Amino acid sequence: MESSGQTNTQSAPARVIEVQHLVKRFAGAEHAIIDDLSFAVPADSCLSLLGPSGCGKTTLLRLLMGLEEPSSGVIHVAPAQAKHMSYVFQEPRLVPWRTCLENVLLPLELIHQNNQASQAYALDLLQQLGLDERLQHFPGELSGGMQMRVALARALVTEPKIVLLDEPFAALDERTRFRMQDLLLELKSRLQLQYVFVTHSIAEAVYLGDQILLMDSTGRARDWRGVDFSERNQALKLAPAFNSIVQTYSQLFSEMERNSTASGSGESRP
Amino acid sequence: MESSGQTNTQSAPARVIEVQHLVKRFAGAEHAIIDDLSFAVPADSCLSLLGPSGCGKTTLLRLLMGLEEPSSGVIHVAPAQAKHMSYVFQEPRLVPWRTCLENVLLPLELIHQNNQASQAYALDLLQQLGLDERLQHFPGELSGGMQMRVALARALVTEPKIVLLDEPFAALDERTRFRMQDLLLELKSRLQLQYVFVTHSIAEAVYLGDQILLMDSTGRARDWRGVDFSERNQALKLAPAFNSIVQTYSQLFSEMERNSTASGSGESRP
Amino acid sequence: MTKRIKAWLVEKYPAWIFLAVLLLGWEYVVAQEWVASYLLPSPTQIFQTTVELWPEIYAATLSTANSIAWGLGWSAVSGVTLALLFFAIPIVRRAVLPFCIFFQTVPIISIAPLLVIWFGFGQPTVRASAFIVSIFPILANTLTGLQETDPHLKELFRLYRPSPWQLIFKLQIPSAIPYILTGIKISAGLAVIGAIVGEFIAGGGLGSLIDAARTQQRVDLVFSGVVMSSVLALLLVFIIEVVSRVLLRGRPYLRKL
Amino acid sequence: MTKRIKAWLVEKYPAWIFLAVLLLGWEYVVAQEWVASYLLPSPTQIFQTTVELWPEIYAATLSTANSIAWGLGWSAVSGVTLALLFFAIPIVRRAVLPFCIFFQTVPIISIAPLLVIWFGFGQPTVRASAFIVSIFPILANTLTGLQETDPHLKELFRLYRPSPWQLIFKLQIPSAIPYILTGIKISAGLAVIGAIVGEFIAGGGLGSLIDAARTQQRVDLVFSGVVMSSVLALLLVFIIEVVSRVLLRGRPYLRKL
Amino acid sequence: ASPAPLVLALNWKPEPQFGGFYAAQVQGYYNDNGLDVDIIEGGSGTPTIQMLLAGRVDYAIVSADEVIIALARGGSDIVALFATYQTNPQGIMTHAERGFESIDDVLHSEGVLLWQSGLPYAQFFKKQYSPFKVVTAPYLGGIGNFQNDVKVSQQCFVTSEPLTAAAAGLKVKTFLVADSGYNPYTAVLVTQRQRWEKSPAEVKAMVAAVRSGWNNYLQDPAETNKAMLALNRAMSRETFTQSAQAQRELIKTPTTERVGEMTQARWQTLADQLLDIKVVRQPVSVDKVFVDL
Ligand SMILES: Nc1ncnc2c1ncn2[C@@H]1O[C@H](COP(=O)(O)OP(=O)(O)OP(=O)(O)O)[C@@H](O)[C@H]1O
Ligand SMILES: Nc1ncnc2c1ncn2[C@@H]1O[C@H](COP(=O)(O)OP(=O)(O)OP(=O)(O)O)[C@@H](O)[C@H]1O
Ligand SMILES: [Mg+2]
Ligand SMILES: [Mg+2]
């Protein structure tokens, strides 16, 4: 299966992210969480990451970001991009004593870019994320979905070249989620933003990813392939082509589950 | 719209939860978060709660649980049930220095029911939630979805009569999510468990709720109606009847969004 | 403002009641001669003495207060600074911290000659004494506070490759605030003792007064001095609380004390 | 075990190096007579004196160590208990806490006659002194720790209507642990001072030794006593660290120190 | 500008035992001798002699045994100039009802003796009278414990604590340490030898002023007491008066010719005694320890 995906992207332009034979094993753990994973993300391409709960998606993002050290294998991120990476954690992780706005301005302060233009951009982002009435609220006074949106704004405010997003929209209602998806696509085309997007929604993965990497619970790539749509907008989700890809993945998931239940090596037995 | 829902449940058996003219306004806030909300949950009925991000779903659950005081209005929970309520917070909220298993046993310790039978039940639950290989892990060593499942097990282990669930499955992949949904339905029929279920997935709301309450961003009930399926299993989600209800809600959401954008009173302008 | 003061008085009423009970009980115990008045004078006696010698006591209190403020101020500044240094450069901490513990236990009186010769007789030594005695709790608490910073937030900051200063001022100090404030409060009491003991040695202030009274068996005067020094400590803690509240106003989530 | 000790020695090497530098520097300063030896004896001199009078010094050290252990042990127990009491019954805290601050600032020496009459000459007074001096930091730190418990977890517990004891033992004490341990470490040093001062008052142990040496201008002996007391403090902090590590073994998320 | 004033450091608070030094100031004798003197008081633990040795002060009041000890410890040379107390005012105060007749009785009866065990005379007693029957414990000033228990005896300055005790209505009997044969000069004015060698004129003027001061104080302490009282409010006017009265015979004994005088023989005795009780380890030469001006 892996090879089928690879052919799709083999001839693509310079690779921005390249992962080879990546293995991650936590100290004291029996099994490796990520086991011999290889893939690459070319320039201008965005990756969606799918996989069952606990399969190692977050761990992979953390490895890409450099928050964890690989046990073996190679992770290579093009230097030009590596300097401008940002990360949306799975939980909002806001600084509790900073207001919504101050949380978004934090990265700008840290990279010494807290100037007027950036601040205007921050306000603009917050408005697009529907938070313009909450600027002076502390995280403890925001709803779960709002907190996640603040975290998203914080990751985008520095105009990064690569964003790693760990289920950023899981706490949002469908409508808001759709708006956010389109915001991301817009940034992608306008600012040449690339992202690696972890989600549990197959439709979302297909909608947002130029490539989709499906991990299984043994930490291997179960499937890696490119998807190509000329234009992406919410109407696409009703297109048969779109839905057939979604269906494929849905089936892959069921298959994986059946396998893991059969072999007993899976992490869950319903 | 509200009245159409009300007629459905008016003749139902004794009300377990009854909410009348509920208003909640946070100190120093301009607008009320929940504004004149009335509904009731009869015995044997489960409620799904839908609404845009930040509309007050969490706040409503907290009010039902007694974690917040209403600014005005009445909340009444039948005494027999009120004593056996539990709550799944929007974030996992695990005790960091307790292992997965110890976190689940915590409520049993607190209510002095940490006996062998309960422990066996806890282990059973954890297995059903796919966590049997993680019993001795600390929350910091679990994935986001796993943490949420531990929180779910913790809420269920005391065999409550009512569970308030705040987006418990948001961090789970589709397959795991489906399993959890069915687990919940099973507990409902086997143990006469009632739940109030907050979710952003309309399908999930329809699948799990005997009634569905849709809140809008002004904190009022936009829609409250009962849904009735003779049997609920995953196949139902493919049934036309099911999908038409999902469609209805999807439209209601779009409508709400259009309204709020038009009137400018909404919390977001895309 | 008067409203606030009123509110404060009301809030503190348990302390006032307890104070009243304590004083009455004390008075009674002494009146009944359960404890001889040459060991424990009655509150009224202490009060009379204080009124009688007010000019001297007042002057002594001012002088002691000055030394305490100086000593505590510097130990707050250098305790926090040192903690930051230790935190930033672990090898320095591992090398020097044991010696801080070491020096903390040196009774002031046994190094009095060194102190007096280095700092000079009188107030400088008193200040140094207040400083030496009060630095360690601030240092230890700040260090723990810095070390207890939420690792998740630390990770967040690290994404942006912050300078050590940024990390310290934007993350670590804010999250260490409850520790630092508690450290300063503990140190406030110690600074008072440090100043008094310093004055035993180097003269001046309440320490000198207590010392003289002690040998003259003027327990009333001893206790008058002790009460004044304790009042200073209370005042100090009160000021610390007010200042920290003002500084943290509008920052309710800088976890409260 | 020997491996561990080795690892520990290696881990602590900066301290050993610093100690060596310090001692050499000190020796040099004294040898050069930058500081007169009647003020600051050289390390070798201190060492010689210690060896020479080892039986006396050893006995005194043991006696002092006993008092310190007793005083610190009780102040840990009662400091934590009192903090729990204050925390559980806020009105008691508001009534009594100011007086704890008050009493904390009373120089032991000025109530010496009272102590001696209540506790007698000898060890009881020394223990009491170590206790009195060392209780406050534990109290204050524990109290802050209890108050700083994560409100989210508190809410979680409240769902199950826990008894105050459950809340305290399952939530508040565990989350106050870094505070409590820091408090005990601060108090360890103070207990040493308290014991020494207690021995100035009531006799026995290193305190008496230091006091007598001081009046005879035996700085070498003074420093020998001071060094021994500081060694006790270091040992104590070391023991606290080891014990807390053993107790918290397998609980890495009870935030580490 | 006028030169900085000379600093004279006391080893305790302003009390009659320093009356002459204050009298010289009150009466202007320092000025008459062309000196400008600042008196600074001491307290518990004030390292007066070390302050002098380190050159932090110009003159100091210490006791003779401290001088010998300092010389033995290899401190820079100091020289004694004026010995106020010819008879050591230190004593042992006991409750009269115990009926002690001598220090011997005190040490060999049951009870508690409060003293600073490091004091040379305590060592002297240990050597002279061991084994004791009395239990010894530290003395920290005051008479609280003494007052509380009739079994308690304590060290004292005969010019101070017995008066306090009497004022508190206690009947006491006091024994002078000097009676045991240990009798160092007390409240001795000292300075660094260097100073004496460099500016003998100043030192002579100092001694002259001090002597005038003491003569004045012995004659009529009232005016000086008033001045000291303002500096030490812990001591009452009556105690000042009584204390000044009580110390007269210790300062001016029947054999005293000039107030403050010293003899080689007495210094030698002291040095021998201190060597004998091992407070000092090697013989100290007393040839140059004082100048009798
Ligand atoms: N510090 C750690 N120590 C040990 N095991 C860990 C640690 N962190 C993560 N794990 C394990 O690694 C596995 C993968 O975790 P990860 O968070 O990457 O999953 P995930 O794919 O993000 O899951 P989810 O969708 O639930 O967020 C889990 O089984 C988890 O228990
Ligand atoms: N303590 C508070 N102080 C002030 N405002 C608050 C506080 N808590 C919540 N709010 C506000 O109440 C509103 C509703 O919050 P709530 O958490 O109930 O939303 P929600 O419907 O659960 O949203 P989500 O789906 O994003 O979780 C939000 O606008 C939030 O800003
Ligand atoms: Mg994850
Ligand atoms: Mg919510």
mmCIF file with all atom_site columns, N, CA and C in Angstrom, chain C residues 11 15 18-19 39 94-95 99 102 104-105 109-110 141 144 148 178-179 182 193 200 230 233 255-256, chain D residues 11 15 18-19 94 99 102 104-105 109 117 141 144 148 178-179 182 193 200 226 230 233 255-256:
data_model
loop_
_atom_site.group_PDB
_atom_site.id
_atom_site.type_symbol
_atom_site.label_atom_id
_atom_site.label_alt_id
_atom_site.label_comp_id
_atom_site.label_asym_id
_atom_site.label_entity_id
_atom_site.label_seq_id
_atom_site.pdbx_PDB_ins_code
_atom_site.Cartn_x
_atom_site.Cartn_y
_atom_site.Cartn_z
_atom_site.occupancy
_atom_site.B_iso_or_equiv
_atom_site.pdbx_formal_charge
_atom_site.auth_seq_id
_atom_site.auth_comp_id
_atom_site.auth_asym_id
_atom_site.auth_atom_id
_atom_site.pdbx_PDB_model_num
ATOM 1   N N  . GLU C 1 11  ? -13.612 42.321 57.424 1.00 0.00 ? 11  GLU C N  1
ATOM 2   C CA . GLU C 1 11  ? -13.062 41.040 56.994 1.00 0.00 ? 11  GLU C CA 1
ATOM 3   C C  . GLU C 1 11  ? -12.138 40.474 58.064 1.00 0.00 ? 11  GLU C C  1
ATOM 4   N N  . ALA C 1 15  ? -9.711  38.190 63.589 1.00 0.00 ? 15  ALA C N  1
ATOM 5   C CA . ALA C 1 15  ? -8.425  38.484 64.201 1.00 0.00 ? 15  ALA C CA 1
ATOM 6   C C  . ALA C 1 15  ? -8.591  39.444 65.372 1.00 0.00 ? 15  ALA C C  1
ATOM 7   N N  . PHE C 1 18  ? -10.090 37.568 68.229 1.00 0.00 ? 18  PHE C N  1
ATOM 8   C CA . PHE C 1 18  ? -9.096  36.682 68.812 1.00 0.00 ? 18  PHE C CA 1
ATOM 9   C C  . PHE C 1 18  ? -8.083  37.485 69.623 1.00 0.00 ? 18  PHE C C  1
ATOM 10  N N  . LEU C 1 19  ? -7.713  38.638 69.073 1.00 0.00 ? 19  LEU C N  1
ATOM 11  C CA . LEU C 1 19  ? -6.770  39.501 69.772 1.00 0.00 ? 19  LEU C CA 1
ATOM 12  C C  . LEU C 1 19  ? -7.329  39.898 71.128 1.00 0.00 ? 19  LEU C C  1
ATOM 13  N N  . LEU C 1 39  ? 8.104   37.614 84.859 1.00 0.00 ? 39  LEU C N  1
ATOM 14  C CA . LEU C 1 39  ? 8.413   36.808 83.675 1.00 0.00 ? 39  LEU C CA 1
ATOM 15  C C  . LEU C 1 39  ? 7.573   37.257 82.492 1.00 0.00 ? 39  LEU C C  1
ATOM 16  N N  . ARG C 1 94  ? 24.157  23.706 41.443 1.00 0.00 ? 94  ARG C N  1
ATOM 17  C CA . ARG C 1 94  ? 24.689  22.514 42.094 1.00 0.00 ? 94  ARG C CA 1
ATOM 18  C C  . ARG C 1 94  ? 25.952  22.818 42.872 1.00 0.00 ? 94  ARG C C  1
ATOM 19  N N  . ALA C 1 95  ? 26.690  23.813 42.402 1.00 0.00 ? 95  ALA C N  1
ATOM 20  C CA . ALA C 1 95  ? 27.920  24.153 43.109 1.00 0.00 ? 95  ALA C CA 1
ATOM 21  C C  . ALA C 1 95  ? 27.637  25.005 44.339 1.00 0.00 ? 95  ALA C C  1
ATOM 22  N N  . PHE C 1 99  ? 26.114  25.595 49.671 1.00 0.00 ? 99  PHE C N  1
ATOM 23  C CA . PHE C 1 99  ? 26.771  26.553 50.545 1.00 0.00 ? 99  PHE C CA 1
ATOM 24  C C  . PHE C 1 99  ? 25.815  27.618 51.047 1.00 0.00 ? 99  PHE C C  1
ATOM 25  N N  . PHE C 1 102 ? 24.413  26.000 53.841 1.00 0.00 ? 102 PHE C N  1
ATOM 26  C CA . PHE C 1 102 ? 25.477  26.036 54.826 1.00 0.00 ? 102 PHE C CA 1
ATOM 27  C C  . PHE C 1 102 ? 25.483  27.368 55.583 1.00 0.00 ? 102 PHE C C  1
ATOM 28  N N  . GLN C 1 104 ? 23.259  29.626 55.687 1.00 0.00 ? 104 GLN C N  1
ATOM 29  C CA . GLN C 1 104 ? 21.982  29.969 56.319 1.00 0.00 ? 104 GLN C CA 1
ATOM 30  C C  . GLN C 1 104 ? 21.964  29.560 57.780 1.00 0.00 ? 104 GLN C C  1
ATOM 31  N N  . THR C 1 105 ? 22.722  28.508 58.103 1.00 0.00 ? 105 THR C N  1
ATOM 32  C CA . THR C 1 105 ? 22.646  27.982 59.464 1.00 0.00 ? 105 THR C CA 1
ATOM 33  C C  . THR C 1 105 ? 23.681  28.591 60.396 1.00 0.00 ? 105 THR C C  1
ATOM 34  N N  . ILE C 1 109 ? 25.292  35.541 65.641 1.00 0.00 ? 109 ILE C N  1
ATOM 35  C CA . ILE C 1 109 ? 26.114  35.979 66.769 1.00 0.00 ? 109 ILE C CA 1
ATOM 36  C C  . ILE C 1 109 ? 27.530  35.418 66.680 1.00 0.00 ? 109 ILE C C  1
ATOM 37  N N  . SER C 1 110 ? 27.673  34.245 66.048 1.00 0.00 ? 110 SER C N  1
ATOM 38  C CA . SER C 1 110 ? 29.011  33.670 66.022 1.00 0.00 ? 110 SER C CA 1
ATOM 39  C C  . SER C 1 110 ? 29.872  34.254 64.917 1.00 0.00 ? 110 SER C C  1
ATOM 40  N N  . ASN C 1 141 ? 12.219  29.319 47.817 1.00 0.00 ? 141 ASN C N  1
ATOM 41  C CA . ASN C 1 141 ? 10.864  29.295 47.269 1.00 0.00 ? 141 ASN C CA 1
ATOM 42  C C  . ASN C 1 141 ? 10.846  29.701 45.798 1.00 0.00 ? 141 ASN C C  1
ATOM 43  N N  . THR C 1 144 ? 12.077  26.832 43.703 1.00 0.00 ? 144 THR C N  1
ATOM 44  C CA . THR C 1 144 ? 11.050  25.801 43.515 1.00 0.00 ? 144 THR C CA 1
ATOM 45  C C  . THR C 1 144 ? 9.994   26.292 42.533 1.00 0.00 ? 144 THR C C  1
ATOM 46  N N  . GLU C 1 148 ? 8.857   24.600 39.070 1.00 0.00 ? 148 GLU C N  1
ATOM 47  C CA . GLU C 1 148 ? 7.527   24.004 38.971 1.00 0.00 ? 148 GLU C CA 1
ATOM 48  C C  . GLU C 1 148 ? 6.699   24.573 37.818 1.00 0.00 ? 148 GLU C C  1
ATOM 49  N N  . PRO C 1 178 ? 3.168   32.879 43.225 1.00 0.00 ? 178 PRO C N  1
ATOM 50  C CA . PRO C 1 178 ? 2.698   32.478 44.562 1.00 0.00 ? 178 PRO C CA 1
ATOM 51  C C  . PRO C 1 178 ? 3.844   32.005 45.453 1.00 0.00 ? 178 PRO C C  1
ATOM 52  N N  . TYR C 1 179 ? 4.816   31.341 44.841 1.00 0.00 ? 179 TYR C N  1
ATOM 53  C CA . TYR C 1 179 ? 5.976   30.901 45.613 1.00 0.00 ? 179 TYR C CA 1
ATOM 54  C C  . TYR C 1 179 ? 6.780   32.090 46.112 1.00 0.00 ? 179 TYR C C  1
ATOM 55  N N  . THR C 1 182 ? 5.018   33.952 48.941 1.00 0.00 ? 182 THR C N  1
ATOM 56  C CA . THR C 1 182 ? 5.089   33.228 50.208 1.00 0.00 ? 182 THR C CA 1
ATOM 57  C C  . THR C 1 182 ? 6.492   33.308 50.783 1.00 0.00 ? 182 THR C C  1
ATOM 58  N N  . ILE C 1 193 ? 13.590  39.407 62.932 1.00 0.00 ? 193 ILE C N  1
ATOM 59  C CA . ILE C 1 193 ? 14.487  38.775 63.902 1.00 0.00 ? 193 ILE C CA 1
ATOM 60  C C  . ILE C 1 193 ? 15.931  39.130 63.595 1.00 0.00 ? 193 ILE C C  1
ATOM 61  N N  . PHE C 1 200 ? 21.292  43.660 68.738 1.00 0.00 ? 200 PHE C N  1
ATOM 62  C CA . PHE C 1 200 ? 21.935  43.175 69.972 1.00 0.00 ? 200 PHE C CA 1
ATOM 63  C C  . PHE C 1 200 ? 23.439  43.392 69.874 1.00 0.00 ? 200 PHE C C  1
ATOM 64  N N  . SER C 1 230 ? 7.020   42.939 66.477 1.00 0.00 ? 230 SER C N  1
ATOM 65  C CA . SER C 1 230 ? 6.014   42.077 65.852 1.00 0.00 ? 230 SER C CA 1
ATOM 66  C C  . SER C 1 230 ? 5.024   42.907 65.040 1.00 0.00 ? 230 SER C C  1
ATOM 67  N N  . ALA C 1 233 ? 6.471   43.481 61.826 1.00 0.00 ? 233 ALA C N  1
ATOM 68  C CA . ALA C 1 233 ? 6.359   42.313 60.948 1.00 0.00 ? 233 ALA C CA 1
ATOM 69  C C  . ALA C 1 233 ? 4.967   42.230 60.334 1.00 0.00 ? 233 ALA C C  1
ATOM 70  N N  . ARG C 1 255 ? -2.292  32.870 39.413 1.00 0.00 ? 255 ARG C N  1
ATOM 71  C CA . ARG C 1 255 ? -2.911  32.212 40.559 1.00 0.00 ? 255 ARG C CA 1
ATOM 72  C C  . ARG C 1 255 ? -2.833  33.056 41.833 1.00 0.00 ? 255 ARG C C  1
ATOM 73  N N  . LYS C 1 256 ? -3.966  33.143 42.504 1.00 0.00 ? 256 LYS C N  1
ATOM 74  C CA . LYS C 1 256 ? -4.067  34.043 43.647 1.00 0.00 ? 256 LYS C CA 1
ATOM 75  C C  . LYS C 1 256 ? -3.448  33.414 44.893 1.00 0.00 ? 256 LYS C C  1
ATOM 76  N N  . GLU D 1 11  ? 27.373  13.441 40.195 1.00 0.00 ? 11  GLU D N  1
ATOM 77  C CA . GLU D 1 11  ? 26.375  14.483 39.965 1.00 0.00 ? 11  GLU D CA 1
ATOM 78  C C  . GLU D 1 11  ? 26.710  15.725 40.787 1.00 0.00 ? 11  GLU D C  1
ATOM 79  N N  . ALA D 1 15  ? 29.696  20.877 43.274 1.00 0.00 ? 15  ALA D N  1
ATOM 80  C CA . ALA D 1 15  ? 29.759  21.303 44.656 1.00 0.00 ? 15  ALA D CA 1
ATOM 81  C C  . ALA D 1 15  ? 31.115  20.981 45.263 1.00 0.00 ? 15  ALA D C  1
ATOM 82  N N  . PHE D 1 18  ? 33.607  23.401 43.882 1.00 0.00 ? 18  PHE D N  1
ATOM 83  C CA . PHE D 1 18  ? 33.408  24.718 44.484 1.00 0.00 ? 18  PHE D CA 1
ATOM 84  C C  . PHE D 1 18  ? 33.914  24.722 45.919 1.00 0.00 ? 18  PHE D C  1
ATOM 85  N N  . LEU D 1 19  ? 33.647  23.618 46.612 1.00 0.00 ? 19  LEU D N  1
ATOM 86  C CA . LEU D 1 19  ? 34.105  23.505 47.994 1.00 0.00 ? 19  LEU D CA 1
ATOM 87  C C  . LEU D 1 19  ? 35.626  23.624 48.041 1.00 0.00 ? 19  LEU D C  1
ATOM 88  N N  . ARG D 1 94  ? -8.076  33.283 59.694 1.00 0.00 ? 94  ARG D N  1
ATOM 89  C CA . ARG D 1 94  ? -8.099  34.747 59.772 1.00 0.00 ? 94  ARG D CA 1
ATOM 90  C C  . ARG D 1 94  ? -7.885  35.218 61.193 1.00 0.00 ? 94  ARG D C  1
ATOM 91  N N  . PHE D 1 99  ? -1.301  36.041 64.374 1.00 0.00 ? 99  PHE D N  1
ATOM 92  C CA . PHE D 1 99  ? -0.542  35.859 65.606 1.00 0.00 ? 99  PHE D CA 1
ATOM 93  C C  . PHE D 1 99  ? 0.616   34.895 65.413 1.00 0.00 ? 99  PHE D C  1
ATOM 94  N N  . PHE D 1 102 ? 3.097   37.076 64.246 1.00 0.00 ? 102 PHE D N  1
ATOM 95  C CA . PHE D 1 102 ? 3.497   37.824 65.428 1.00 0.00 ? 102 PHE D CA 1
ATOM 96  C C  . PHE D 1 102 ? 4.548   37.056 66.230 1.00 0.00 ? 102 PHE D C  1
ATOM 97  N N  . GLN D 1 104 ? 6.261   34.533 65.420 1.00 0.00 ? 104 GLN D N  1
ATOM 98  C CA . GLN D 1 104 ? 7.441   34.145 64.672 1.00 0.00 ? 104 GLN D CA 1
ATOM 99  C C  . GLN D 1 104 ? 8.575   35.157 64.848 1.00 0.00 ? 104 GLN D C  1
ATOM 100 N N  . THR D 1 105 ? 8.197   36.409 65.111 1.00 0.00 ? 105 THR D N  1
ATOM 101 C CA . THR D 1 105 ? 9.220   37.458 65.167 1.00 0.00 ? 105 THR D CA 1
ATOM 102 C C  . THR D 1 105 ? 9.750   37.693 66.572 1.00 0.00 ? 105 THR D C  1
ATOM 103 N N  . ILE D 1 109 ? 15.650  34.728 72.398 1.00 0.00 ? 109 ILE D N  1
ATOM 104 C CA . ILE D 1 109 ? 16.460  35.132 73.546 1.00 0.00 ? 109 ILE D CA 1
ATOM 105 C C  . ILE D 1 109 ? 15.675  36.034 74.499 1.00 0.00 ? 109 ILE D C  1
ATOM 106 N N  . ILE D 1 117 ? 11.732  28.338 82.192 1.00 0.00 ? 117 ILE D N  1
ATOM 107 C CA . ILE D 1 117 ? 10.845  27.974 83.291 1.00 0.00 ? 117 ILE D CA 1
ATOM 108 C C  . ILE D 1 117 ? 9.808   26.947 82.838 1.00 0.00 ? 117 ILE D C  1
ATOM 109 N N  . ASN D 1 141 ? 4.171   27.809 53.767 1.00 0.00 ? 141 ASN D N  1
ATOM 110 C CA . ASN D 1 141 ? 4.267   27.165 52.462 1.00 0.00 ? 141 ASN D CA 1
ATOM 111 C C  . ASN D 1 141 ? 3.149   26.152 52.246 1.00 0.00 ? 141 ASN D C  1
ATOM 112 N N  . THR D 1 144 ? -0.051  27.995 51.443 1.00 0.00 ? 144 THR D N  1
ATOM 113 C CA . THR D 1 144 ? -0.086  28.460 50.052 1.00 0.00 ? 144 THR D CA 1
ATOM 114 C C  . THR D 1 144 ? -0.319  27.279 49.113 1.00 0.00 ? 144 THR D C  1
ATOM 115 N N  . GLU D 1 148 ? -3.314  26.779 46.462 1.00 0.00 ? 148 GLU D N  1
ATOM 116 C CA . GLU D 1 148 ? -3.009  26.834 45.033 1.00 0.00 ? 148 GLU D CA 1
ATOM 117 C C  . GLU D 1 148 ? -3.473  25.591 44.281 1.00 0.00 ? 148 GLU D C  1
ATOM 118 N N  . PRO D 1 178 ? 5.216   19.989 46.473 1.00 0.00 ? 178 PRO D N  1
ATOM 119 C CA . PRO D 1 178 ? 6.430   20.781 46.250 1.00 0.00 ? 178 PRO D CA 1
ATOM 120 C C  . PRO D 1 178 ? 6.545   21.935 47.242 1.00 0.00 ? 178 PRO D C  1
ATOM 121 N N  . TYR D 1 179 ? 5.404   22.513 47.596 1.00 0.00 ? 179 TYR D N  1
ATOM 122 C CA . TYR D 1 179 ? 5.432   23.585 48.589 1.00 0.00 ? 179 TYR D CA 1
ATOM 123 C C  . TYR D 1 179 ? 5.881   23.051 49.949 1.00 0.00 ? 179 TYR D C  1
ATOM 124 N N  . THR D 1 182 ? 9.610   22.242 50.032 1.00 0.00 ? 182 THR D N  1
ATOM 125 C CA . THR D 1 182 ? 10.434  23.450 50.095 1.00 0.00 ? 182 THR D CA 1
ATOM 126 C C  . THR D 1 182 ? 10.354  24.063 51.484 1.00 0.00 ? 182 THR D C  1
ATOM 127 N N  . ILE D 1 193 ? 19.514  26.631 63.467 1.00 0.00 ? 193 ILE D N  1
ATOM 128 C CA . ILE D 1 193 ? 19.750  27.875 64.203 1.00 0.00 ? 193 ILE D CA 1
ATOM 129 C C  . ILE D 1 193 ? 18.978  27.872 65.507 1.00 0.00 ? 193 ILE D C  1
ATOM 130 N N  . PHE D 1 200 ? 22.327  28.133 73.466 1.00 0.00 ? 200 PHE D N  1
ATOM 131 C CA . PHE D 1 200 ? 22.872  29.336 74.124 1.00 0.00 ? 200 PHE D CA 1
ATOM 132 C C  . PHE D 1 200 ? 22.113  29.569 75.417 1.00 0.00 ? 200 PHE D C  1
ATOM 133 N N  . VAL D 1 226 ? 30.400  25.911 64.270 1.00 0.00 ? 226 VAL D N  1
ATOM 134 C CA . VAL D 1 226 ? 29.518  26.395 63.201 1.00 0.00 ? 226 VAL D CA 1
ATOM 135 C C  . VAL D 1 226 ? 29.538  25.430 62.023 1.00 0.00 ? 226 VAL D C  1
ATOM 136 N N  . SER D 1 230 ? 26.460  23.386 60.422 1.00 0.00 ? 230 SER D N  1
ATOM 137 C CA . SER D 1 230 ? 26.087  23.508 59.012 1.00 0.00 ? 230 SER D CA 1
ATOM 138 C C  . SER D 1 230 ? 26.091  22.141 58.341 1.00 0.00 ? 230 SER D C  1
ATOM 139 N N  . ALA D 1 233 ? 22.936  20.604 58.990 1.00 0.00 ? 233 ALA D N  1
ATOM 140 C CA . ALA D 1 233 ? 21.872  21.136 58.135 1.00 0.00 ? 233 ALA D CA 1
ATOM 141 C C  . ALA D 1 233 ? 21.917  20.509 56.752 1.00 0.00 ? 233 ALA D C  1
ATOM 142 N N  . ARG D 1 255 ? 4.330   16.624 40.859 1.00 0.00 ? 255 ARG D N  1
ATOM 143 C CA . ARG D 1 255 ? 5.375   17.500 40.331 1.00 0.00 ? 255 ARG D CA 1
ATOM 144 C C  . ARG D 1 255 ? 6.681   17.385 41.116 1.00 0.00 ? 255 ARG D C  1
ATOM 145 N N  . LYS D 1 256 ? 7.741   17.272 40.356 1.00 0.00 ? 256 LYS D N  1
ATOM 146 C CA . LYS D 1 256 ? 9.040   16.989 40.995 1.00 0.00 ? 256 LYS D CA 1
ATOM 147 C C  . LYS D 1 256 ? 9.669   18.259 41.539 1.00 0.00 ? 256 LYS D C  1
#
